[in-house]
Amino acid sequence: MNNMPDIPRFHGNSNWQAIAAELMEPGHMGCPGCGASLSMRHALKVLGPKTIVVMPACCWAIIAGGQPTTALDVPLLHTPFAVAAAVAGGVRQALAAQGENETTVLTWAGDGGTFDIGLQGISGAAERQEDIIYVCYDNEAYMNTGIQQSSATPPGAWTTTTPTGKDFRYAKKDILAIIKAHNPAYLASATIAYPDDFYAKFEKAKTARGFRFLHVLAACPSGWKIASQDALKVTRMAVDSGVFPLVEMAADGNLVQTVKPAKRIPVADYLKAQGRFSKITAEEIEIWQENVDKVWMTPEKINQKNG
Amino acid sequence: MSTLEIAQFKHISAIHNRDFNGLPISSTSTAVNLTGSWKFFRPKMAEKGSPCQSACPLRIPIAGYLRQLAEQNPAAALETLREINPLPAVTGRVCPHFCEAACNRLEFDEAVKIGDLERWLGDFGLDRPHRFAPAPETDLKVAVVGAGPAGLAAAVFLARRGVAVEIFERGQEAGGLLASAIPAYRLPRDILRNELDNLLSSYPAITLHCDRNIDPGELTALAKEFAAIILATGLPESIIPAAWQDNPRVIGALKLLATINRGMEIEGDRFTVVGGGNAALDAARSLLRRGKKVEIVYRRTLAEMPAYEEEKEQARAEGITIHQETVVGGLENRGENLQLTLCRAQKENGGIVAGEVLRREDCDILVVAIGQQAADGYLQAKLPETILRAGDFAHGAATVAEALASGRKAAAQVWSRLNDCPVPSETGEPLGIADFTRVHPDYFHPRPAVRPNLLPARERRAGFAEIRTGLSPAETCREAERCFSCGTCTTCGICWFFCPEVAIAIAPDAGSDNGKVLFDYDHCKGCGQCAAICPRGVIEMEEDL
C-alpha cells in the first residue's frame, strides 16, 4: 500500500508503521510546538532502546519531567551544566569496562551547554575521541530560564538580555567549524523539518565510532516569538533561506551539503516570520543576506569558508 | 497513565538492580501529567470535498478513486467511480475535465491528468458488469424518452432503486449524440458500444426500445401506462437559418456527423462549415478524414470560438483553415455547386452582421453548425408539468457530464415524487472545500504529469483512429499517486510524525467519530502543528472550551 505519494519516506519506508515504536512519553513538560521535544522523539526512534541519554542543564532537563516522572523510555542521567560530554565519555568507558559495547551514549544538550558553558568539556571529549554522540539541539538562547542570549543567538535577535536585538558586531559561533577542528568521527547539521535527512544523519552517527557531533536546529515558539503551529514552517525556512545549511562531514573531512532546497528564499522572509527579529534593520538584513550568499550552499564554497 | 517498566532498562544492570546509593531515580511516565489542560485550541478531523469534485458536474469523488488506483486496486476504484458516473469510458474521452482546471496541483506543478485516468479506468471496466447494492424490487414502472447520456443515467439510477425502466429511443441504437455526433477519433465506436452494452446488460430492470419515436401527442397515453415519464430527447437537430432551409446543398452538422458515423457515403468534395463550436470542428475534421476539402468560417475570433482549446489546436495542426471574423453573407445555388459570398463580420447593435464583401467562392456543400434545437414535435410542444425533463432538452446544450448529472437528478426527483420522500442525494454535499489555501503540500515534491501521446497530425488525417493514446497500468498508478487527496484523510501519518507530544495515533481502520486519526486530548497541548502540516487540509483547530 502506498499511502505516501512524495512525502517523507519514513526511514526508508513508505509507511509510518515502520517507525511506530515510541521511546518518548506524552505529558512531558515541553512548551506547545517545541522543536526540541520533536527532535528527541525522532532521535530516539533511530537510536533505539539501547541508548543512555546524558543531559546537562537545558530545556530538556525540564521537559524530561520532575522526580518521580520521566519522559524517556531509556535511561537518562542529569549532569551539571559544564560536564555533560565528560560524563557521557565516562559512562561509555564504564560500559566498555563491563564489556557492554552496544549501547549508544547520547549527550543531549542545548546551545547554552554547548556553545558557552560546556565547550571545554566537549573539546576534551572530542580530543579523547570518546565514543559518544553529542547532539546540540540549538534553539538559539537560554530558553528555559527565560530566554537569555547565548553565543548561539544570532545577531539581531531579541532576548530578555538583548532587548533591542543582539549586537550585530557579535556573530553566532560557528560550532561546526569549532568541532571540525577536533577531527570528529562524524559531524553534521540537521533539523527534523527535513526528516529524511535527519534520519539518515542519526543513522550514520549511530553506526560511526568515536566522537560524533550533530548540530540540530530546534525551533522555540516562545523564544522565537512565533506561533506554535508555525514552528516547522519557520525551521524549514531557516534551511531554505540558507541561514541553516544542512551539511555533513564527508570522508575527506570536508563539509558537504546534503539537502539542496528546491527553492531558495530570501533571508528576510525567514527573519520576518519571527517576532524576535522585529527590530532588525534593512541594512542588517542586507548584511545577513550577503553573508549567506557568500557561503551559499555549494560544497566548494562551504569548504572555502571552513577550510 | 503507565509506570515505565524498569525491565526496559535491564541491559543496564545497575539500573535494573537499582544499584545506586542515594541517587534519586524516576521511573514513572510523564503521562501522569495531563498536559492537555494547557491548551486553548484542539485539533479535530474535518474531511472536506476536493476542488476537483466540486468542479465536476457529476460531483465524482475523484480523490477517492484516484487513491484506490494509486493503491493498485482498480476494481475498487471502478466501483467508486461508476457509483456516480455510469459512463466513465465515454466521459474520460469527451468531457472537458472541469476537474483538471480546478486541481490544487495546478498551483504546485501541473494538474493531475484526471481525464486520462478516468478513461483508463473506464476501459478497464468495459467487460466488468456494474455492481450495485441490490434494492428491494418495486412495482413501479417509469418511461424514459431518449437513450442519450441523460436518459441512460436516469434509467440507471432508477434501476438501482428497484424501478423498472423502459427507454424509448427513436434512433437505431442507444447513445444519443455520443453515437450520432461525436466522431470516432474522439470516441471510438467499439468503446462506446461496449460501454453501453455493458451498462444495459448490467441492469435487467432496464428495457431499451430502439427505432421507437415518441410523439409529444403520445405522452398522455404513455402517462397512463407508467408511473412517471422522463423526457431526455436532447437537442438533436442543427439550427439552420430559414433562408437556407430548403436548399438541398445546405446540411446541418449533426445530420452530416450522423451520416459519417454510420459509415455512409457523403456526396460532394468541397465543404464549408459555418460555426465555431465543437460540432463545427467535429464536422470539419470528420470530412477531412473522408478525404474532403474543407474550411471553417466563423464570425468571431479564434480565441472566442466556444470549441475546446484542444480541439482547435488539433484541427489547425491537421491543416484545417479557419476564417475568423467572417460570415456567409449570401448563398447562391448554381445547380452543380454553391457560390458563397464571404463578408467581413461587423458588430452592430450587439449582434454581428455581414459587412464588406471579402470574396466569393464555390463549394459543394455548406455545413451549418451554429446551434442545435429540440426535435420537431418537441420544439413547440406544451408538455404536462408532471413530465420531468433531463439533459440538453432540460438545460440546453451542455457537456456529457452535465447531461449525466441531469439524468441522475431527474431519477432522484422521480423517486422522491413516487415515494413522497425528500429528494435523495447520491453524492452528499461536502462541508467545505479543501482548496489550495487549506492543503499543505510542503512535503510533496514537484513531479511532472504523465503525457499521453497524440497521433501525429499526418496519421490522423488518414482515418478515424483515436487521437489520444491511453495510459499503461504503470503510468496510471504513477499519475494517480500525484493526487494530493485534498480533503480526505489517507492515514499518511504526517500529523503523527510531527506531533511533539506523542499525542496522535493513526488507526487506519478505526470507524470512530474521530475518523482515522485519534488525538489524545489528555496530553495534546494544542500547538496546532498537525493542522498546519496536514497535506490534505483535513485537520482543523477548534476552540477548546
XYZ file of N, CA and C in Angstrom, chain A residues 61-280:
660
model
N 16.194 19.266 30.395
C 16.274 18.841 31.798
C 14.930 19.076 32.477
N 14.179 20.052 31.969
C 12.835 20.323 32.478
C 11.801 19.457 31.751
N 11.959 19.421 30.408
C 10.976 18.695 29.589
C 10.849 17.247 30.060
N 11.984 16.666 30.470
C 12.007 15.247 30.853
C 11.142 14.958 32.070
N 10.718 15.992 32.797
C 9.803 15.763 33.912
C 10.527 15.728 35.248
N 9.806 16.114 36.299
C 10.412 16.118 37.639
C 10.283 14.752 38.285
N 11.125 14.511 39.257
C 11.018 13.303 40.073
C 9.567 13.136 40.546
N 8.894 12.021 40.482
C 9.426 10.724 40.059
C 9.095 10.378 38.603
N 8.894 11.369 37.754
C 8.480 11.039 36.377
C 9.641 11.192 35.406
N 9.542 10.516 34.290
C 10.491 10.687 33.192
C 9.755 10.570 31.870
N 10.186 11.362 30.901
C 9.534 11.352 29.597
C 10.189 10.365 28.645
N 11.283 9.745 29.086
C 12.005 8.865 28.163
C 11.914 7.415 28.625
N 11.808 6.535 27.649
C 11.787 5.107 27.951
C 13.199 4.525 27.913
N 14.202 5.391 27.959
C 15.595 4.927 28.055
C 16.204 5.635 29.263
N 17.322 5.102 29.782
C 17.946 5.758 30.937
C 18.402 7.172 30.603
N 18.224 8.059 31.565
C 18.583 9.456 31.360
C 19.324 9.916 32.607
N 20.514 10.472 32.390
C 21.356 10.903 33.506
C 21.491 12.416 33.442
N 20.994 13.114 34.497
C 21.151 14.563 34.543
C 22.525 14.903 35.099
N 23.190 15.873 34.485
C 24.525 16.259 34.970
C 24.555 17.772 35.197
N 25.562 18.245 35.902
C 25.750 19.701 35.976
C 26.029 20.276 34.584
N 25.923 21.595 34.510
C 25.927 22.280 33.225
C 27.173 21.998 32.381
N 28.336 22.036 32.982
C 29.569 22.091 32.188
C 30.128 20.735 31.805
N 29.525 19.646 32.315
C 30.265 18.383 32.255
C 29.579 17.277 31.459
N 28.551 17.601 30.682
C 27.784 16.544 30.021
C 28.671 15.670 29.139
N 29.559 16.286 28.363
C 30.402 15.495 27.454
C 31.351 14.604 28.251
N 31.872 15.156 29.333
C 32.804 14.383 30.155
C 32.086 13.205 30.807
N 30.885 13.445 31.340
C 30.129 12.365 31.979
C 29.780 11.296 30.951
N 29.340 11.739 29.765
C 28.972 10.778 28.727
C 30.165 9.903 28.386
N 31.339 10.515 28.255
C 32.549 9.744 27.987
C 32.793 8.733 29.096
N 32.574 9.167 30.329
C 32.768 8.273 31.469
C 31.792 7.119 31.450
N 30.524 7.403 31.145
C 29.507 6.348 31.079
C 29.893 5.322 30.024
N 30.322 5.855 28.885
C 30.679 4.938 27.785
C 31.851 4.035 28.184
N 32.849 4.641 28.842
C 34.031 3.850 29.239
C 33.673 2.845 30.323
N 32.751 3.251 31.234
C 32.313 2.324 32.278
C 31.592 1.129 31.671
N 30.742 1.415 30.663
C 30.049 0.326 29.965
C 31.065 -0.588 29.296
N 32.052 0.024 28.634
C 33.063 -0.760 27.927
C 33.828 -1.639 28.910
N 34.087 -1.090 30.095
C 34.820 -1.859 31.100
C 34.034 -3.091 31.517
N 32.683 -2.979 31.416
C 31.849 -4.142 31.736
C 31.623 -5.028 30.509
N 32.268 -4.692 29.406
C 32.116 -5.488 28.188
C 30.862 -5.157 27.408
N 30.206 -4.007 27.714
C 28.977 -3.600 27.036
C 29.357 -2.596 25.946
N 29.327 -3.039 24.716
C 29.769 -2.142 23.641
C 28.649 -1.759 22.680
N 27.449 -2.232 22.963
C 26.341 -1.973 22.040
C 25.626 -0.668 22.318
N 25.486 -0.343 23.600
C 24.650 0.792 23.969
C 25.236 2.112 23.476
N 24.364 2.914 22.850
C 24.766 4.241 22.399
C 24.667 5.205 23.580
N 25.736 5.950 23.816
C 25.663 7.002 24.832
C 25.493 8.340 24.108
N 24.389 9.006 24.435
C 23.993 10.212 23.722
C 24.010 11.391 24.680
N 24.813 12.393 24.368
C 24.704 13.647 25.121
C 23.686 14.515 24.403
N 22.736 15.022 25.163
C 21.662 15.826 24.568
C 21.683 17.158 25.293
N 22.263 18.148 24.635
C 22.493 19.419 25.314
C 21.964 20.575 24.484
N 21.580 21.633 25.147
C 21.125 22.832 24.449
C 22.294 23.647 23.953
N 21.995 24.795 23.366
C 23.085 25.611 22.835
C 23.881 26.257 23.963
N 23.223 26.572 25.087
C 23.959 27.156 26.210
C 25.003 26.185 26.737
N 24.598 24.919 26.903
C 25.508 23.901 27.422
C 26.524 23.455 26.396
N 26.418 23.919 25.167
C 27.347 23.529 24.110
C 28.238 24.694 23.680
N 27.592 25.776 23.266
C 28.346 26.920 22.728
C 29.072 27.673 23.845
N 28.462 27.718 25.058
C 29.029 28.520 26.136
C 29.642 27.630 27.215
N 28.754 27.073 28.057
C 29.212 26.530 29.329
C 29.901 25.181 29.172
N 29.457 24.348 28.208
C 30.038 23.007 28.132
C 31.207 22.897 27.177
N 31.601 24.006 26.566
C 32.526 23.930 25.427
C 33.848 23.228 25.767
N 34.399 23.531 26.949
C 35.691 22.888 27.295
C 35.520 21.374 27.429
N 34.355 20.951 27.991
C 34.121 19.510 28.165
C 33.991 18.811 26.821
N 33.336 19.480 25.879
C 33.196 18.905 24.527
C 34.567 18.779 23.887
N 35.346 19.855 24.030
C 36.679 19.867 23.424
C 37.517 18.712 23.962
N 37.421 18.490 25.265
C 38.185 17.393 25.863
C 37.691 16.043 25.382
N 36.376 15.867 25.355
C 35.814 14.582 24.918
C 36.170 14.316 23.469
N 36.154 15.369 22.661
C 36.493 15.210 21.243
C 37.975 14.870 21.111
N 38.800 15.518 21.899
C 40.249 15.251 21.852
C 40.513 13.773 22.166
N 39.803 13.239 23.193
C 39.996 11.847 23.593
C 39.241 10.868 22.694
N 38.524 11.422 21.682
C 37.694 10.595 20.799
C 36.783 9.675 21.613
N 36.153 10.264 22.638
C 35.183 9.498 23.414
C 34.121 8.965 22.466
N 33.722 7.726 22.671
C 32.821 7.061 21.721
C 31.361 7.427 22.034
N 31.015 8.678 21.829
C 29.660 9.147 22.145
C 29.082 9.964 20.985
N 27.760 10.089 20.995
C 27.103 11.040 20.076
C 26.753 12.269 20.896
N 27.248 13.411 20.476
C 26.898 14.656 21.149
C 25.907 15.397 20.255
N 24.679 15.583 20.750
C 23.693 16.357 19.988
C 23.484 17.684 20.679
N 23.732 18.745 19.945
C 23.350 20.061 20.438
C 22.043 20.433 19.762
N 20.950 20.451 20.536
C 19.709 20.961 19.951
C 19.706 22.458 20.212
N 19.762 23.198 19.136
C 20.066 24.623 19.202
C 18.779 25.419 19.029
N 18.294 26.014 20.138
C 17.142 26.913 19.979
C 17.562 28.368 20.141
N 18.865 28.587 20.126
C 19.471 29.905 19.935
C 19.288 30.867 21.110
N 19.137 30.335 22.312
C 19.174 31.173 23.534
C 18.959 30.255 24.732
N 19.163 30.805 25.923
C 18.823 30.052 27.137
C 17.316 30.166 27.307
N 16.609 29.185 26.837
C 15.164 29.339 26.751
C 14.456 29.010 28.067
N 14.869 27.911 28.737
C 14.051 27.501 29.883
C 14.225 28.416 31.078
N 15.315 29.180 31.102
C 15.495 30.119 32.214
C 14.864 31.470 31.899
N 14.272 31.589 30.743
C 13.568 32.834 30.426
C 14.172 33.612 29.278
N 14.775 32.906 28.311
C 15.210 33.483 27.045
C 16.326 34.507 27.234
N 17.509 34.026 27.727
C 18.676 34.902 27.766
C 19.589 34.582 26.576
N 20.327 35.606 26.149
C 21.201 35.436 24.987
C 22.297 34.419 25.262
N 22.593 33.572 24.258
C 23.762 32.693 24.334
C 24.673 33.029 23.167
N 25.798 32.372 23.074
C 26.671 32.666 21.929
C 26.174 31.934 20.685
N 25.023 31.249 20.808
C 24.363 30.693 19.621
C 23.250 31.612 19.143
N 22.955 32.654 19.908
C 21.894 33.569 19.493
C 22.367 34.348 18.269
N 21.567 34.358 17.215
C 22.013 35.081 16.023
C 21.943 36.596 16.245
N 22.828 37.339 15.567
C 22.795 38.792 15.702
C 21.434 39.340 15.298
N 20.994 40.348 16.011
C 19.708 40.973 15.683
C 18.544 40.367 16.432
N 18.763 39.208 17.074
C 17.633 38.538 17.712
C 17.354 39.132 19.086
N 16.095 39.336 19.356
C 15.668 39.760 20.684
C 15.820 38.605 21.659
N 16.339 38.903 22.868
C 16.193 38.018 24.023
C 15.949 38.949 25.206
N 15.699 38.400 26.394
C 15.467 39.305 27.526
C 16.742 40.048 27.908
N 17.906 39.502 27.546
C 19.153 40.218 27.844
C 19.640 41.036 26.653
N 18.984 40.901 25.523
C 19.291 41.762 24.370
C 17.983 42.363 23.889
N 17.393 43.254 24.715
C 16.035 43.712 24.424
C 15.913 44.461 23.092
N 17.012 45.031 22.579
C 16.924 45.708 21.274
C 17.533 44.844 20.177
N 17.747 43.593 20.476
C 18.346 42.694 19.486
C 19.828 42.516 19.771
N 20.345 41.298 19.569
C 21.766 41.043 19.839
C 22.622 41.927 18.929
N 23.649 42.521 19.531
C 24.534 43.442 18.807
C 25.040 42.792 17.520
N 24.946 43.532 16.431
C 25.297 42.948 15.143
C 26.790 42.706 14.984
N 27.589 43.268 15.911
C 29.035 43.007 15.827
C 29.372 41.606 16.299
N 28.446 40.981 17.035
C 28.741 39.668 17.599
C 28.019 38.583 16.793
N 28.778 37.759 16.144
C 28.185 36.722 15.306
C 27.780 35.521 16.167
N 26.989 34.649 15.558
C 26.733 33.347 16.170
C 27.997 32.505 15.982
N 28.437 31.833 17.045
C 29.640 30.999 16.909
C 29.426 29.942 15.832
N 30.487 29.683 15.069
C 30.413 28.638 14.044
C 30.798 27.316 14.706
N 29.798 26.678 15.303
C 30.096 25.495 16.123
C 30.615 24.334 15.270
N 30.130 24.253 14.025
C 30.606 23.152 13.166
C 32.095 23.302 12.898
N 32.540 24.549 12.671
C 33.972 24.781 12.414
C 34.789 24.442 13.659
N 34.231 24.800 14.832
C 34.949 24.511 16.086
C 35.122 23.004 16.257
N 34.036 22.264 16.073
C 34.113 20.808 16.267
C 34.956 20.168 15.166
N 34.803 20.696 13.952
C 35.554 20.133 12.826
C 37.054 20.197 13.105
N 37.460 21.252 13.782
C 38.874 21.417 14.095
C 39.372 20.326 15.051
N 38.426 19.575 15.667
C 38.819 18.492 16.563
C 38.862 17.126 15.859
N 38.653 17.127 14.528
C 38.623 15.877 13.752
C 37.675 14.831 14.337
N 36.387 15.163 14.396
C 35.434 14.201 14.964
C 35.225 13.018 14.012
N 34.632 11.937 14.553
C 34.348 10.772 13.712
C 33.186 11.062 12.762
N 32.252 11.903 13.211
C 31.140 12.285 12.343
C 30.658 13.652 12.780
N 30.249 14.456 11.809
C 29.819 15.815 12.105
C 28.750 16.202 11.098
N 27.642 16.730 11.589
C 26.580 17.115 10.650
C 25.658 18.141 11.295
N 24.943 18.858 10.462
C 23.834 19.685 10.945
C 22.551 19.037 10.442
N 21.473 19.197 11.196
C 20.216 18.540 10.817
C 19.057 19.297 11.424
N 17.874 19.035 10.909
C 16.650 19.510 11.548
C 15.519 18.561 11.196
N 14.630 18.379 12.135
C 13.529 17.436 11.921
C 12.562 17.967 10.870
N 12.665 19.249 10.523
C 11.818 19.764 9.448
C 12.215 19.157 8.096
N 13.433 18.615 8.016
C 13.845 17.820 6.849
C 14.054 16.390 7.335
N 12.958 15.647 7.481
C 13.011 14.376 8.222
C 13.891 13.303 7.601
N 13.875 13.190 6.262
C 14.694 12.139 5.647
C 16.161 12.358 5.962
N 16.584 13.613 5.833
C 17.970 13.989 6.096
C 18.310 13.741 7.569
N 17.381 14.107 8.452
C 17.553 13.932 9.894
C 17.773 12.455 10.224
N 16.904 11.622 9.670
C 17.024 10.189 9.947
C 18.328 9.617 9.410
N 18.695 10.020 8.183
C 19.923 9.490 7.583
C 21.135 9.858 8.431
N 21.137 11.076 8.945
C 22.313 11.529 9.698
C 22.402 10.855 11.069
N 21.259 10.682 11.726
C 21.304 9.972 13.011
C 21.703 8.515 12.795
N 21.275 7.962 11.672
C 21.670 6.591 11.342
C 23.187 6.499 11.197
N 23.764 7.443 10.463
C 25.223 7.443 10.277
C 25.938 7.647 11.602
N 25.398 8.583 12.402
C 26.032 8.849 13.699
C 25.999 7.597 14.579
N 24.883 6.855 14.458
C 24.740 5.664 15.297
C 25.793 4.613 14.948
N 26.084 4.452 13.666
C 26.993 3.375 13.257
C 28.456 3.786 13.339
N 28.730 5.095 13.294
C 30.143 5.514 13.378
C 30.671 5.259 14.784
N 31.981 5.191 14.912
C 32.608 5.019 16.228
C 33.538 6.201 16.486
N 33.608 6.617 17.746
C 34.416 7.788 18.084
C 33.515 8.965 18.421
N 34.068 10.143 18.466
C 33.292 11.320 18.854
C 32.458 11.817 17.671
N 31.148 11.822 17.878
C 30.227 12.219 16.811
C 29.422 13.426 17.281
N 29.229 14.387 16.410
C 28.565 15.632 16.816
C 27.474 15.989 15.814
N 26.275 16.271 16.338
C 25.164 16.696 15.472
C 24.629 18.030 15.978
N 24.585 18.978 15.072
C 24.040 20.303 15.400
C 22.609 20.357 14.862
N 21.630 20.329 15.776
C 20.220 20.228 15.376
C 19.516 21.545 15.663
N 19.022 22.181 14.632
C 18.261 23.422 14.845
C 16.856 23.040 15.321
N 16.456 23.602 16.475
C 15.153 23.258 17.053
C 14.389 24.551 17.352
N 13.268 24.710 16.678
C 12.504 25.947 16.854
C 11.943 26.044 18.269
N 11.927 27.261 18.801
C 11.359 27.529 20.115
C 10.281 28.592 19.949
N 9.005 28.171 19.870
C 7.957 29.152 19.606
C 7.956 30.314 20.607
N 8.191 30.035 21.903
C 8.158 31.124 22.883
C 9.335 32.075 22.679
N 10.529 31.509 22.501
C 11.721 32.339 22.416
C 11.888 33.017 21.066
N 11.360 32.405 20.038
C 11.488 32.994 18.703
C 10.308 33.908 18.377
N 9.369 33.948 19.312
C 8.150 34.739 19.127
C 7.440 34.361 17.815
N 7.144 33.076 17.706
C 6.349 32.599 16.567
C 5.168 31.811 17.122
N 4.148 31.668 16.310
C 3.005 30.856 16.721
C 3.433 29.397 16.768
N 2.895 28.652 17.727
C 3.358 27.277 17.899
C 3.135 26.437 16.648
N 2.080 26.743 15.888
C 1.839 25.907 14.704
C 2.815 26.211 13.565
N 3.573 27.348 13.713
C 4.498 27.719 12.638
C 5.914 27.193 12.855
N 6.132 26.452 13.948
C 7.493 26.048 14.295
C 8.181 25.296 13.152
N 7.473 24.357 12.560
C 8.073 23.578 11.469
C 8.337 24.438 10.256
N 7.365 25.272 9.954
C 7.477 26.109 8.765
C 8.698 27.015 8.881
N 8.865 27.631 10.046
C 9.985 28.552 10.237
C 11.307 27.792 10.190
N 11.337 26.589 10.736
C 12.566 25.800 10.685
C 12.918 25.458 9.242
N 11.897 25.117 8.473
C 12.160 24.853 7.053
C 12.709 26.087 6.364
N 12.166 27.262 6.762
C 12.633 28.497 6.147
C 14.093 28.759 6.486
N 14.526 28.352 7.677
C 15.929 28.532 8.053
C 16.826 27.787 7.067
N 16.377 26.605 6.656
C 17.162 25.816 5.699
C 17.017 26.400 4.294
N 15.776 26.716 3.927
C 15.527 27.164 2.559
C 16.161 28.523 2.263
N 16.366 29.328 3.307
C 16.984 30.635 3.087
C 18.503 30.538 3.116
N 19.043 29.403 3.541
C 20.490 29.255 3.622
C 21.062 29.698 4.954
N 20.221 30.164 5.873
C 20.705 30.567 7.191
C 21.227 29.352 7.961
N 20.565 28.229 7.783
C 20.997 26.995 8.456
C 21.161 25.899 7.402
N 22.329 25.872 6.741
C 22.510 24.844 5.700
C 22.638 23.449 6.319
N 22.072 22.476 5.634
C 22.170 21.092 6.106
C 23.410 20.466 5.472
N 24.390 20.174 6.303
C 25.672 19.680 5.791
C 26.101 18.464 6.605
N 27.068 17.746 6.095
C 27.725 16.718 6.905
C 29.178 16.590 6.460
N 29.977 15.974 7.329
C 31.387 15.825 7.026
C 31.564 14.614 6.127
N 32.178 14.834 4.975
C 32.418 13.737 4.047
C 33.672 12.979 4.477
N 33.960 11.896 3.742
C 35.107 11.050 4.088
C 36.407 11.853 4.077
N 36.477 12.857 3.196
C 37.716 13.636 3.110
C 37.794 14.724 4.183
N 36.827 14.740 5.074
C 36.879 15.699 6.168
C 36.231 17.036 5.859
N 35.772 17.211 4.598
C 35.123 18.471 4.254
C 33.621 18.395 4.491
N 33.024 19.572 4.731
C 31.573 19.614 4.913
C 30.906 19.698 3.549
N 29.926 18.830 3.305
C 29.183 18.898 2.042
C 27.698 19.066 2.353
N 27.062 19.738 1.460
C 25.643 19.999 1.646
C 24.849 18.739 1.332
N 23.891 18.394 2.179
C 23.116 17.171 1.953
C 21.721 17.448 1.426
N 21.216 18.645 1.681
C 19.888 18.999 1.154
C 20.008 20.297 0.386
N 19.638 20.245 -0.875
C 19.575 21.482 -1.648
C 18.109 21.860 -1.774
N 17.668 22.871 -1.055
C 16.245 23.234 -1.105
C 15.804 23.503 -2.535
N 14.594 23.033 -2.834
C 14.076 23.167 -4.188
C 14.037 24.642 -4.592
N 13.698 25.489 -3.642
C 13.585 26.906 -3.981
C 14.221 27.716 -2.861
N 15.198 28.515 -3.212
C 15.855 29.326 -2.205
C 15.001 30.556 -1.911
N 14.828 30.868 -0.622
C 14.033 32.035 -0.259
C 14.943 33.097 0.347
N 14.552 34.370 0.285
C 15.391 35.425 0.863
C 15.497 35.277 2.380
N 16.656 35.661 2.917
C 16.851 35.624 4.366
C 15.769 36.458 5.052
N 15.392 37.562 4.404
C 14.394 38.463 5.000
C 13.101 37.719 5.317
N 12.724 36.762 4.460
C 11.476 36.010 4.699
C 11.570 35.231 6.000
N 12.735 34.619 6.203
C 12.951 33.841 7.435
C 12.905 34.750 8.654
N 13.574 35.903 8.558
C 13.645 36.802 9.714
C 12.278 37.403 10.011
N 11.577 37.795 8.978
C 10.300 38.472 9.184
C 9.214 37.529 9.695
N 9.463 36.233 9.557
C 8.472 35.277 10.066
C 8.539 35.162 11.584
N 9.558 35.805 12.207
C 9.755 35.634 13.648
C 9.717 36.974 14.380
N 8.988 36.985 15.494
C 8.876 38.212 16.282
C 10.202 38.653 16.884
N 11.128 37.703 17.115
C 12.381 38.077 17.782
C 13.263 38.960 16.909
N 12.993 38.977 15.590
C 13.790 39.837 14.701
C 13.039 41.116 14.323
N 12.033 41.477 15.128
C 11.189 42.600 14.703
C 11.962 43.911 14.681
N 13.080 43.985 15.428
C 13.794 45.267 15.476
C 14.963 45.301 14.500
N 15.140 44.274 13.703
C 16.279 44.217 12.790
C 16.081 45.252 11.674
